[in-house]
Amino acid sequence: QVQLVESGGGLVQPGGSLRLSCAASGSIFKINAMGWYRQAPEKQRELVAVITSGGSTNYADSPKGRFTISRDNAKNTVYLQMNSLKPEDTAVYYCNAVVINTTTFRSSIYWGQGTQVTVSS
């Protein structure tokens, strides 16, 4: 199976930047979309950004213009560059990947363990 491991979270000042990364490893057949989600306390998990296998991207309204999602297919890694961070960006950030078994054509969704991002003075 696929394992996703996030890194890069931490404490940052408002207006600062962080770069999150998520590396996929294991028995990987084909990774379609990869994305970043976040969940703040007492809030639903919400989409931050998604990137397709072809590199097309979509963003939620709040981070759009401040965050950039990218991927390196050779490294099976997705990144989230976060600029101009605001306190409301504070959340646990999770990466996910949609993986297709090329033999069975079955789709499976994998989640990382999450990394904490705290934006505070």
Coordinates of C-alpha atoms in Angstrom, one line a residue:
Q1 CA 0.0 0.0 0.0
V2 CA 0.9 3.6 -0.2
Q3 CA 2.2 5.7 2.6
L4 CA 2.1 9.5 2.7
V5 CA 4.4 11.4 5.0
E6 CA 4.0 15.2 5.5
S7 CA 6.7 17.5 6.7
G8 CA 7.3 21.2 7.0
G9 CA 4.7 22.4 9.5
G10 CA 5.4 24.5 12.4
L11 CA 4.9 27.9 14.1
V12 CA 5.1 31.0 11.9
Q13 CA 4.4 34.7 12.3
P14 CA 1.5 36.3 10.4
G15 CA 2.6 37.2 7.0
G16 CA 5.3 34.5 7.0
S17 CA 5.8 31.5 4.8
L18 CA 6.0 27.7 5.1
R19 CA 6.6 25.0 2.6
L20 CA 4.9 21.7 3.2
S21 CA 5.9 18.5 1.5
C22 CA 4.3 15.1 1.3
A23 CA 6.2 12.1 -0.1
A24 CA 4.5 9.0 -1.2
S25 CA 6.1 5.6 -0.9
G26 CA 5.3 2.0 -1.1
S27 CA 3.6 0.0 -3.7
I28 CA 2.6 2.7 -6.1
F29 CA 0.8 1.9 -9.3
K30 CA -0.4 5.2 -10.5
I31 CA -1.2 8.4 -8.6
N32 CA -3.9 10.5 -10.0
A33 CA -4.9 13.6 -8.1
M34 CA -3.0 14.8 -5.0
G35 CA -4.2 17.4 -2.7
W36 CA -3.9 19.3 0.6
Y37 CA -6.7 19.5 3.1
R38 CA -6.8 21.2 6.5
Q39 CA -8.8 20.8 9.6
A40 CA -9.0 23.4 12.4
P41 CA -10.5 22.5 15.8
E42 CA -14.3 22.2 15.7
K43 CA -14.2 22.6 11.9
Q44 CA -14.8 20.2 9.1
R45 CA -11.9 19.1 7.1
E46 CA -11.7 21.3 4.0
L47 CA -10.0 21.3 0.7
V48 CA -7.1 23.6 0.3
A49 CA -5.7 22.8 -3.1
V50 CA -5.6 19.9 -5.5
I51 CA -3.4 19.0 -8.4
T52 CA -4.1 16.5 -11.1
S53 CA -1.6 14.1 -12.6
G54 CA -1.3 16.5 -15.5
G55 CA -0.5 19.4 -13.3
S56 CA -3.7 21.3 -13.4
T57 CA -4.5 23.0 -10.1
N58 CA -7.5 24.2 -8.2
Y59 CA -7.7 26.1 -4.9
A60 CA -10.2 27.0 -2.3
D61 CA -11.1 30.7 -2.3
S62 CA -9.4 31.5 1.0
P63 CA -5.9 30.4 0.1
K64 CA -6.1 31.2 -3.5
G65 CA -3.4 33.7 -4.5
R66 CA -1.4 33.0 -1.4
F67 CA -0.8 29.2 -1.6
T68 CA 0.8 27.2 -4.5
I69 CA 0.5 23.5 -4.9
S70 CA 3.0 21.6 -7.0
R71 CA 4.2 18.1 -7.5
D72 CA 7.3 16.2 -8.6
N73 CA 6.1 13.0 -10.2
A74 CA 9.6 11.6 -10.3
K75 CA 9.8 11.9 -6.5
N76 CA 6.1 11.1 -5.9
T77 CA 5.9 14.2 -3.8
V78 CA 3.4 17.0 -3.6
Y79 CA 4.2 20.5 -2.1
L80 CA 2.3 23.3 -0.7
Q81 CA 4.0 26.7 -0.6
M82 CA 2.2 28.9 1.8
N83 CA 2.8 32.6 1.7
S84 CA 1.2 35.6 3.5
L85 CA 0.0 33.3 6.2
K86 CA -2.9 34.4 8.4
P87 CA -4.1 33.2 11.8
E88 CA -7.1 31.7 10.2
D89 CA -4.7 29.4 8.3
T90 CA -3.9 27.6 11.6
A91 CA -4.9 24.0 11.2
V92 CA -3.6 20.5 10.8
Y93 CA -2.8 20.0 7.2
Y94 CA -3.2 16.7 5.5
C95 CA -2.1 15.5 2.1
N96 CA -3.9 12.9 0.2
A97 CA -3.5 10.9 -3.0
V98 CA -5.9 9.0 -5.2
V99 CA -4.1 5.9 -6.3
I100 CA -5.2 3.6 -9.1
N101 CA -4.3 -0.1 -9.3
T102 CA -3.3 -0.5 -12.9
T103 CA -4.2 -4.2 -12.8
T104 CA -7.6 -4.0 -11.2
F105 CA -8.3 -0.3 -12.0
R106 CA -9.6 0.1 -8.5
S107 CA -9.2 3.4 -6.8
S108 CA -7.9 3.9 -3.3
I109 CA -7.6 7.1 -1.3
Y110 CA -4.6 7.6 1.1
W111 CA -4.1 10.2 3.7
G112 CA -1.0 11.4 5.5
Q113 CA -0.8 11.7 9.2
G114 CA -1.1 15.5 9.2
T115 CA 1.2 18.3 10.1
Q116 CA 0.4 21.2 12.4
V117 CA 0.6 24.7 11.0
T118 CA 0.2 27.5 13.6
V119 CA 0.2 31.1 12.6
S120 CA 0.6 33.4 15.6
S121 CA 2.5 36.3 16.9

